[in-house]
Coordinates of C-alpha atoms and ligand atoms in Angstrom, one line a residue:
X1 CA 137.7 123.3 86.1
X2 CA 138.7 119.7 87.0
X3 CA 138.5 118.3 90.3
X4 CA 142.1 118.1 90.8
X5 CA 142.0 122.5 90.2
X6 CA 138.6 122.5 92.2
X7 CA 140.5 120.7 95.1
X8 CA 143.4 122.8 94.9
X9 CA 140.9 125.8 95.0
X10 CA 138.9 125.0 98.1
X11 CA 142.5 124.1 100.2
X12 CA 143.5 127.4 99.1
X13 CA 140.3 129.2 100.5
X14 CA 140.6 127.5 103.4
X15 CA 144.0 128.3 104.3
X16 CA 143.1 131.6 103.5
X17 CA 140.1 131.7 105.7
X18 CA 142.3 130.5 108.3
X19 CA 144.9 132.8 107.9
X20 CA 142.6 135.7 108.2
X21 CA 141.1 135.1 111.4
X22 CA 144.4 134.0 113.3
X23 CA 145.2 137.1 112.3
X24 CA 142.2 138.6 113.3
X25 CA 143.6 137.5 116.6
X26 CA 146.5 139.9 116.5
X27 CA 145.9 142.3 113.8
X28 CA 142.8 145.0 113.1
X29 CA 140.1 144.5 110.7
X30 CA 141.3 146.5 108.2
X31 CA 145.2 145.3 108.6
X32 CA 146.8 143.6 105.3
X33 CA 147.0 140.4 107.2
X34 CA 143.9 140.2 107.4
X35 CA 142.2 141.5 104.3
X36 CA 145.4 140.1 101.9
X37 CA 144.2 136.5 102.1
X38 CA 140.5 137.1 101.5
X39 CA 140.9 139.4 98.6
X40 CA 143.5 136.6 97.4
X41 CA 140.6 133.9 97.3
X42 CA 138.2 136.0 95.9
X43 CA 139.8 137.0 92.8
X44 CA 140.5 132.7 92.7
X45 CA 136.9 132.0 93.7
X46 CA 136.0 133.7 90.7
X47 CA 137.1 131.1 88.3
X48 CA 135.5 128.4 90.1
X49 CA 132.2 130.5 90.0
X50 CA 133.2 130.7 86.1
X51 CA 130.8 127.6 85.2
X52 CA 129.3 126.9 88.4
X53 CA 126.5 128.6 90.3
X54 CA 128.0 127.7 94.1
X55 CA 130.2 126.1 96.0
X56 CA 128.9 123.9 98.8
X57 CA 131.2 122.7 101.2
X58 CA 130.5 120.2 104.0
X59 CA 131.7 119.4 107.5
X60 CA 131.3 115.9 108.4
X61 CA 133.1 114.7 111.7
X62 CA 136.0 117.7 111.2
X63 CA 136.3 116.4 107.5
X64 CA 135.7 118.6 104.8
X65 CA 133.6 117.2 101.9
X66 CA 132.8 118.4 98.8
X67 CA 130.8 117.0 96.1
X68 CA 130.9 113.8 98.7
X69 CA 134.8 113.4 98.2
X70 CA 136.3 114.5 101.5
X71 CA 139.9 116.6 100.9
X72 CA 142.6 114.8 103.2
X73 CA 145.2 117.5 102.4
X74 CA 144.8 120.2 104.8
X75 CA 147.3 121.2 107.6
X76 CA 147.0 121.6 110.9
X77 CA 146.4 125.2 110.6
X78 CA 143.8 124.2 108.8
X79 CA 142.2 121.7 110.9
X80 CA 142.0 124.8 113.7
X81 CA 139.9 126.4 111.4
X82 CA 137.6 123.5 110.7
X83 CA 137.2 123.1 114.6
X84 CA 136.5 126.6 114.8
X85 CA 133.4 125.8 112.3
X86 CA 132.4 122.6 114.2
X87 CA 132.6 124.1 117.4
X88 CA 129.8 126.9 116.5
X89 CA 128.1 123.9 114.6
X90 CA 128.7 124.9 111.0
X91 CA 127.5 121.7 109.2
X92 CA 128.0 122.5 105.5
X93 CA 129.0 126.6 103.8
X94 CA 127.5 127.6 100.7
X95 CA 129.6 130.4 98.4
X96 CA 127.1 131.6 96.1
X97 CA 128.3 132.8 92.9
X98 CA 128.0 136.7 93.5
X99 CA 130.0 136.3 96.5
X100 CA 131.9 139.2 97.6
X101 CA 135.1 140.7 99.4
X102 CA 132.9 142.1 101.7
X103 CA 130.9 139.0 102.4
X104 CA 134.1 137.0 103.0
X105 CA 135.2 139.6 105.5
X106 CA 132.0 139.0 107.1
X107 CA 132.1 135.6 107.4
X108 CA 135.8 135.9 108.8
X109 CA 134.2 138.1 111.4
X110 CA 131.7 135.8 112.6
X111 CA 133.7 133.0 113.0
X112 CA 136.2 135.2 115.0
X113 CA 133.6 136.7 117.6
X114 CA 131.1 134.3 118.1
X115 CA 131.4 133.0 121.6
X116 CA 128.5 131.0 121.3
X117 CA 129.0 126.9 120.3
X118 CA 126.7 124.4 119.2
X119 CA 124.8 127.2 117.4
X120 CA 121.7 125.4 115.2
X121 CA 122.3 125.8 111.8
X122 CA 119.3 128.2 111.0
X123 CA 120.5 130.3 113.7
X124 CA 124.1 130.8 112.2
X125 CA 122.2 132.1 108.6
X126 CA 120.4 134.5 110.9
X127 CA 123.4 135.8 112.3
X128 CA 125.2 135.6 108.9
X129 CA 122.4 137.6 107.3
X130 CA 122.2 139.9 110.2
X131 CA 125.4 140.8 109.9
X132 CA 125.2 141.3 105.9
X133 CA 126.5 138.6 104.7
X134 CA 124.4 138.1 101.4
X135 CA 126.5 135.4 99.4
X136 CA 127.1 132.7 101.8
X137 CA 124.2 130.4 103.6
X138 CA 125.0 127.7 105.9
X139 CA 123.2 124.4 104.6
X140 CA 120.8 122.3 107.4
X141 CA 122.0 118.7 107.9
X142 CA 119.7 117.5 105.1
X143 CA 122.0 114.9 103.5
X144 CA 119.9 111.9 104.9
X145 CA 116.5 113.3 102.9
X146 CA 119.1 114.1 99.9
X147 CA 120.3 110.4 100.2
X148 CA 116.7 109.3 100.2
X149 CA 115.6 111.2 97.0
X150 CA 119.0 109.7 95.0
X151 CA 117.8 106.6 96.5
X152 CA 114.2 106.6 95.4
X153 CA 115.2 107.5 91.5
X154 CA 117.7 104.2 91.5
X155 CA 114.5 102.3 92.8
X156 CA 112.2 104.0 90.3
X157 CA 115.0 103.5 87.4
X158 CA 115.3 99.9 88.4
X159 CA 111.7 98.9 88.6
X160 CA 111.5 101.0 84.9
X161 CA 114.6 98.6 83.4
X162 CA 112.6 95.4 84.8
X163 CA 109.6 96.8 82.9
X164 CA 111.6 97.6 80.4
X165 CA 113.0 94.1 80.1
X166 CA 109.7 92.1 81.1
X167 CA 107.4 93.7 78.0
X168 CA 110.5 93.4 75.5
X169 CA 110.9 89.4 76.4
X170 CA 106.6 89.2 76.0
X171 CA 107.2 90.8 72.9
X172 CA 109.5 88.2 71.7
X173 CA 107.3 85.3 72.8
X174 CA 109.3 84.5 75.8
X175 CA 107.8 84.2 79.5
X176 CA 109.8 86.6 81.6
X177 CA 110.0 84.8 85.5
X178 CA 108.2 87.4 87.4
X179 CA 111.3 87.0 90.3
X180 CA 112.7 90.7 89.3
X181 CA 109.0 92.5 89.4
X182 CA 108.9 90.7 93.2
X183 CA 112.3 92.4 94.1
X184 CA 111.2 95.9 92.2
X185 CA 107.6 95.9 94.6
X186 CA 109.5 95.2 97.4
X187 CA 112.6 97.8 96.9
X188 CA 109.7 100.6 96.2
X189 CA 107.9 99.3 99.3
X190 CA 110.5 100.1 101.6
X191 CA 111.3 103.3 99.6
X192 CA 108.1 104.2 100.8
X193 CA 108.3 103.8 104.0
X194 CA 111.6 105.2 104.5
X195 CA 110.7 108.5 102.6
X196 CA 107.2 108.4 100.9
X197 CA 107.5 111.9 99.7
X198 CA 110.7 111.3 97.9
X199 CA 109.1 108.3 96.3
X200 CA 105.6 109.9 95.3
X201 CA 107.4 113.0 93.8
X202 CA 109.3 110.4 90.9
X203 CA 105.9 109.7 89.6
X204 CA 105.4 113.1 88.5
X205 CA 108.2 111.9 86.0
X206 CA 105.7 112.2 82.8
X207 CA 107.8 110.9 80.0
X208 CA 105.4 111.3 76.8
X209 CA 107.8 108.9 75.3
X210 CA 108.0 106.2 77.7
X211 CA 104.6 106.1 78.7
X212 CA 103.8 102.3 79.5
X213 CA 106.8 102.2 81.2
X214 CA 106.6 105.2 83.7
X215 CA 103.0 104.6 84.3
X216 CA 103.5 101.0 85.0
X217 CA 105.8 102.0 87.5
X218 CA 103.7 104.6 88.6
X219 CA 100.8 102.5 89.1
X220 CA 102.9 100.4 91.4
X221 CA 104.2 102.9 93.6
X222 CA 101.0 104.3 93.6
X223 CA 99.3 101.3 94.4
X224 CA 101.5 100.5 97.4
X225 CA 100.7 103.8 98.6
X226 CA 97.4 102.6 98.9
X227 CA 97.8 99.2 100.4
X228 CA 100.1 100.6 102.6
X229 CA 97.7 103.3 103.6
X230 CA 94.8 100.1 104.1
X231 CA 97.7 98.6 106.4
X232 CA 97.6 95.3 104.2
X233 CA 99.8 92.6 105.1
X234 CA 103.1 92.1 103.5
X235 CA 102.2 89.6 101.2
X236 CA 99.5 91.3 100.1
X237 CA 100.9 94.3 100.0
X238 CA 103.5 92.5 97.2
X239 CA 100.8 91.4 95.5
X240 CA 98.8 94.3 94.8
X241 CA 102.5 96.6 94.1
X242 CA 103.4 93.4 91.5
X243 CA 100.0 93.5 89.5
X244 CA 100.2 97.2 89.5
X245 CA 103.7 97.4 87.7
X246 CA 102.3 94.4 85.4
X247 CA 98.6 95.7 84.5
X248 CA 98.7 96.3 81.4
X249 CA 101.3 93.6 79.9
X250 CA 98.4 92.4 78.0
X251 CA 98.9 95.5 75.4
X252 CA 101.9 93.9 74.4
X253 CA 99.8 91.0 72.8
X254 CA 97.5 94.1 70.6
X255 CA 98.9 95.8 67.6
X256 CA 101.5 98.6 68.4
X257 CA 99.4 101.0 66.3
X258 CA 96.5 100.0 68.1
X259 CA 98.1 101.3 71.6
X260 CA 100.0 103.9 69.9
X261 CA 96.8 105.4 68.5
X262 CA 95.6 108.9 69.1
X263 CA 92.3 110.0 69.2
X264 CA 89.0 107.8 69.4
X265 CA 89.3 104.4 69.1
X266 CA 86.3 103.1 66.9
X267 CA 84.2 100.1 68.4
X268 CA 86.1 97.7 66.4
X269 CA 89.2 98.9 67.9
X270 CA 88.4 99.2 71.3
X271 CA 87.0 95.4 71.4
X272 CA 90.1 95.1 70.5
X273 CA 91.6 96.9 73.4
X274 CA 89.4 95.1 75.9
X275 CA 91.3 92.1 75.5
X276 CA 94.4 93.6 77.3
X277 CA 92.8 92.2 80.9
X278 CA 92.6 88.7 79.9
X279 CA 95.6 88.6 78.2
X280 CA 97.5 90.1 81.0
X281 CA 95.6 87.4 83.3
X282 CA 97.3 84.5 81.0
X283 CA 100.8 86.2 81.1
X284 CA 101.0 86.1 84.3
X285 CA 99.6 82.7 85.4
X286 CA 102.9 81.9 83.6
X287 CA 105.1 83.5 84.8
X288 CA 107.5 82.1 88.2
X289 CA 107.2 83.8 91.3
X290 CA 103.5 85.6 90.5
X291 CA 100.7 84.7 92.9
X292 CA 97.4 83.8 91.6
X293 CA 95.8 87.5 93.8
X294 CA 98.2 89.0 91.4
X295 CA 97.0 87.4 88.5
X296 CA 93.0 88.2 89.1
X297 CA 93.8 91.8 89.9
X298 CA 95.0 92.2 86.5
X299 CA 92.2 90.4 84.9
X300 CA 89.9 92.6 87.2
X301 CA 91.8 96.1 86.4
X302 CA 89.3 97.2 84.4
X303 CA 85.9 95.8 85.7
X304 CA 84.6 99.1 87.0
X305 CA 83.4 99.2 90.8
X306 CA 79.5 99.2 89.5
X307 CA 81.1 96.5 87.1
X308 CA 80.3 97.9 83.7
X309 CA 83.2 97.2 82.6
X310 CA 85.2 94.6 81.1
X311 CA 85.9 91.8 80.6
X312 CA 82.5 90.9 80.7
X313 CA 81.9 88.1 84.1
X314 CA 79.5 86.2 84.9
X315 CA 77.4 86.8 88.4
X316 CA 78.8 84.5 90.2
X317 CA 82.0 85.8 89.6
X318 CA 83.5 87.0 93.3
X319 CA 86.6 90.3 92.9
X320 CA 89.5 90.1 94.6
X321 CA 88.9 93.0 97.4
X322 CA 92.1 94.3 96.8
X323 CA 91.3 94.1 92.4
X324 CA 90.0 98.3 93.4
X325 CA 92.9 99.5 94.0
X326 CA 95.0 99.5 91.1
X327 CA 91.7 101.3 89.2
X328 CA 92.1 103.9 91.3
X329 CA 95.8 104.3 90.9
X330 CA 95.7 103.3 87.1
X331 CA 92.9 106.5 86.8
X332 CA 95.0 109.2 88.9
X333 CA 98.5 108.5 86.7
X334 CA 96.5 108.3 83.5
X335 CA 94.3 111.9 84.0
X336 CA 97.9 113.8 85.8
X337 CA 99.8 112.7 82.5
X338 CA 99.7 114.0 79.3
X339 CA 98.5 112.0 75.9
X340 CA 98.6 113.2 72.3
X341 CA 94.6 113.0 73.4
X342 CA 94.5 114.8 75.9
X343 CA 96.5 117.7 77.9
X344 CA 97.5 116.6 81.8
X345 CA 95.4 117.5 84.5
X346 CA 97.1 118.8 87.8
X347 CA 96.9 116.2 91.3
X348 CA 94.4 118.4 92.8
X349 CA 91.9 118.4 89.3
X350 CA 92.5 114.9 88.8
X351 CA 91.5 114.1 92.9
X352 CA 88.1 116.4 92.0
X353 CA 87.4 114.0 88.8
X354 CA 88.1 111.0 91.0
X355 CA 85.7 111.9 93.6
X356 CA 83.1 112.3 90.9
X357 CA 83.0 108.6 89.7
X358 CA 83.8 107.3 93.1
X359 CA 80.8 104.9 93.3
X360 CA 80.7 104.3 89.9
X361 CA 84.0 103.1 88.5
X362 CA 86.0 103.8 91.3
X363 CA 85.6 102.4 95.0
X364 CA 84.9 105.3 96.8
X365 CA 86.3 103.4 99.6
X366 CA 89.5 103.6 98.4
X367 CA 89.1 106.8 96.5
X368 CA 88.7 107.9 99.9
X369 CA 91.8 106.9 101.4
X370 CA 93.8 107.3 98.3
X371 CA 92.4 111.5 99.2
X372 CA 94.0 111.2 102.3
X373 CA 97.0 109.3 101.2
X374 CA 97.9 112.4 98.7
X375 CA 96.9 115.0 101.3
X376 CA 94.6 118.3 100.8
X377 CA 97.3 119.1 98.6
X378 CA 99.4 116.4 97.3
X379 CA 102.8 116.6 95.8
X380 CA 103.3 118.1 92.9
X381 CA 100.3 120.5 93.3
X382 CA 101.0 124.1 92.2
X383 CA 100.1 126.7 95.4
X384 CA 100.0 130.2 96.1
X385 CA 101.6 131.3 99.8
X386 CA 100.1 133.6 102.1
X387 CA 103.4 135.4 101.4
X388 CA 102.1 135.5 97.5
X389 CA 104.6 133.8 96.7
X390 CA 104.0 130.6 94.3
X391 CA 105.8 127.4 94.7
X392 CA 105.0 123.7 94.4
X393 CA 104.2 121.0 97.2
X394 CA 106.9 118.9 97.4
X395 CA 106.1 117.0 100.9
X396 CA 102.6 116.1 102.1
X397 CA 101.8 116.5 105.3
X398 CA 101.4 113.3 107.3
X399 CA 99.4 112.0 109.8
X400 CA 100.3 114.0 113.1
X401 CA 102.1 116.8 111.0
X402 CA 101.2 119.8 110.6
X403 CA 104.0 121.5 108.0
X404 CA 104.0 120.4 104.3
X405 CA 107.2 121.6 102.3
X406 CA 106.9 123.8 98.9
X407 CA 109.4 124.4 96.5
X408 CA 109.0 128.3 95.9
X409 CA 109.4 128.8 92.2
X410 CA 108.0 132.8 92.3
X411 CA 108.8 135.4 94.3
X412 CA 105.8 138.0 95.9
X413 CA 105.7 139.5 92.6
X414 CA 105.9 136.7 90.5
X415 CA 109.0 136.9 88.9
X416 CA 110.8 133.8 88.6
X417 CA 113.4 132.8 91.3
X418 CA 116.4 131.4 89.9
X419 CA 117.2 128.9 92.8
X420 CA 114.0 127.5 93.7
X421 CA 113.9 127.2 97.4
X422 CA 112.2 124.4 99.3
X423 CA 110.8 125.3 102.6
X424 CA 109.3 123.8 105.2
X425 CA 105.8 125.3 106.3
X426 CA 106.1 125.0 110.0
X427 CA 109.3 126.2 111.0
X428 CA 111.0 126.3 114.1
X429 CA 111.1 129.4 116.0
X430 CA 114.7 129.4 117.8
X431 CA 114.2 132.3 119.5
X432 CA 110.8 131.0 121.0
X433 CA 111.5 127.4 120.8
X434 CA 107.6 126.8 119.1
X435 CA 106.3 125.9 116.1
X436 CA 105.5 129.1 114.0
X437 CA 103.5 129.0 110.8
X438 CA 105.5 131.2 108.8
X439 CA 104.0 130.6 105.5
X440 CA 100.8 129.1 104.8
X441 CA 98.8 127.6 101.4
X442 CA 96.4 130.0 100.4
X443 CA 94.7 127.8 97.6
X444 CA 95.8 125.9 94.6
X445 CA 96.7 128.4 91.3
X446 CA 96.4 127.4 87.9
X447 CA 99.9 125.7 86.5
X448 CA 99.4 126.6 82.8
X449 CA 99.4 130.2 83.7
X450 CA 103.3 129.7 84.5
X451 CA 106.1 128.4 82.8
X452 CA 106.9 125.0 82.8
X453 CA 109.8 123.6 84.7
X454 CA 110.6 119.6 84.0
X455 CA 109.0 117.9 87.3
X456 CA 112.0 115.8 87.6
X457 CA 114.2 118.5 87.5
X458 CA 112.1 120.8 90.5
X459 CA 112.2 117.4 92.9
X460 CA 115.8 117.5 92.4
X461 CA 116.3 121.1 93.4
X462 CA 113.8 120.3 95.7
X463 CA 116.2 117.6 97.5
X464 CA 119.1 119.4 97.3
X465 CA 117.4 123.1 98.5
Ligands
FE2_1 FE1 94.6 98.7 81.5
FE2_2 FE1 96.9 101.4 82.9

């Protein structure tokens, strides 16, 4: 169906909506006036639901929306329908494909006897359900966090074109300027502050064939996660996001089927491999607009906190304090993703592995905090509900919060849902007007024993649930 028919559709329902309950005014219940025009729109909604799973519809300022394109032509009849639904505080309706006659009828109903105005939107579902209304949810104001996760996969996409773009010109000789990678840290760095969650969730994004350049970009956000989490200073803060989106530009100077190889490397090979640092370390003294702190954290990326690694320094040679963190971030993207070597561990396995060589080749300082950065449970961590339901953390909990949010992928008795549902695990109690703790993490449950579902695709249902 084209937008043009969809358009046409949704004026037709709600002129049909409205005409029921005026007439609800005047007529009863069961009276053709009333029960014409919703059995009208059903029969139409039908098509719509033909090839889609729901229509969402939202109220913004007495404006109707959908799909973010607001329809100008309604009539005034119209518009006194729309006030009705802003007046009780309806901020966006939801048809689910399933919807029925009855449910309609419903719906009508409610809109025609509520009294109440200003109703929260959580409150209208309960009424809605109450009064049997199984096909039609009214959607929470959640546009702003729905903005923030479509803005947080344009920042990630950027920062993965720069990357991209930067190892393609190294390839080819060239010096890139390191202007862009500047722009990338800092766009990621405000992403993170504005939604951190929304941002942390994209680097579950494990493309098998895109490797270096997802978990270069990983690294970075990652990374800034960390140095925001040390409160380091903006500059700094740049510094440590730049070398960790540039760390390993060095493997662009070894063989592709070096880097490409699967399996053990033999000694030959790996001396080989070691090189990456140092290379990386000239690249970037090169390259415009890349401070020297930059430069040394690359050269350092690999060093080891006990320093048995490489390259090889002398004793006088003094780290850059912040060279730890990018180890740390480097070690928790490499062991969650998935290598023709090895099979991907899950957040909370690679945070147990993490805390075991904190002190040898991590800094268990910043192991440390990087633990408390991702939470008890970080996103992207597969948990089973006191409700035994099973769903995935999508939000951490932060500092002063209590609730974390999970995207419920299996009912009570584990059969699959086929909207997953994000909720929120403190919820507000409107009739009490106190925090509840509906649903609660009962421990961490082995992902492999469920089907997959594409991470990118669960975030997305999980910004727009
Ligand atoms: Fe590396
Ligand atoms: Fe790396």
């Amino acid at each position: 169906m084209e937008r043009r028919e969809q358009e046409f559709l949704i004026t037709k329902l709600i002129r049909a909506l409205g005409t029921s309950l005026k007439n609800r005014g005047i007529y009863p219940a069961a009276h053709p006036q009333v029960r014409n025009p919703v059995e009208k729109i059903h029969k139409d909604l039908l098509l719509f639901f033909a090839d889609r799973n729901e229509l969402v519809l939202v109220i913004t300022d007495g404006t109707l929306v959908f799909e973010g394109v607001p329809i100008f032509s309604l009539t005034s009849s119209l518009e006194t329908f729309m006030d009705r639904l802003g007046m009780i505080g309806v901020p966006a309706i939801i048809f689910d494909k399933g919807l029925t006659v009855g449910d309609i009828d419903i719906f009508v109903r409610f809109l025609h006897e509520t009294k109440e105005q200003g109703l929260t939107p959580k409150r209208i579902q309960e009424l809605l359900e109450q009064a049997g209304a199984a096909h039609i949810r009214v959607k929470p104001m959640d546009e702003e966090e729905e903005d923030d996760y479509a803005i947080a996969h344009q920042v990630y996409d950027n920062a993965i074109s720069v990357v991209v773009s930067i190892l393609r010109d190294v390839r080819l000789g060239r010096i890139p300027s390191g202007a862009e990678s500047e722009q990338v840290v800092k766009d990621i760095s405000s992403m993170l502050t504005r939604n951190r969650d929304a941002m942390l969730a994209l680097t579950l994004i494990k493309n098998f064939d895109e490797y270096t350049y997802n978990h270069s970009v990983n690294v970075a956000v990652l990374s800034l996660a960390i140095a925001d989490a040390m409160s380091l200073p903006g500059e700094g803060k740049v510094d440590v996001g730049v070398a960790g989106l540039l760390h390993d530009i060095g493997k662009t100077q070894l063989a592709l089927e070096l880097i490409r190889k699967p399996g053990t490397l033999t000694a030959k090979e790996f001396e080989e491999i070691k090189k990456h640092p140092s290379e990386g370390f000239l690249l970037l003294t090169k390259m415009s607009h890349i401070r020297p702190s930059s430069a040394y954290m690359v050269l350092e990326h690999h060093m080891r906190f006990d320093r048995s690694g490489y390259p090889l320094q002398n004793p006088e040679h003094r780290v850059n304090p912040n060279s730890n963190i990018i180890p740390v971030a480097d070690c928790y993207d490499a062991l969650t993703t998935m290598r023709s070597y090895q099979k991907a561990r899950y957040p909370q396995q690679a945070l147990e592995i993490m805390t075991k060589i904190a002190g040898k080749s991590l800094d268990p300082e910043i192991v440390s905090i990087f633990l408390k950065t991702m939470g008890a449970y970080p996103v992207g961590t597969m948990v089973r509900l006191n409700t035994m339901e099973i769903g995935v953390v999508s939000g951490s909990a932060h500092t002063g919060e209590k609730g974390q949010k999970v995207v419920v992928l299996f009912d009570r008795n584990g059969n699959p849902l086929p909207c997953p549902e994000q909720v929120d695990l403190v919820e507000e109690d409107q009739a009490t007007e106190t925090e509840t703790e509906r649903r609660t993490i009962l421990g961490t449950v082995n992902p492999n024993l469920y089907p997959s579902m594409p991470s990118e695709s669960l975030f997305l249902s999980a910004a727009s649930a």
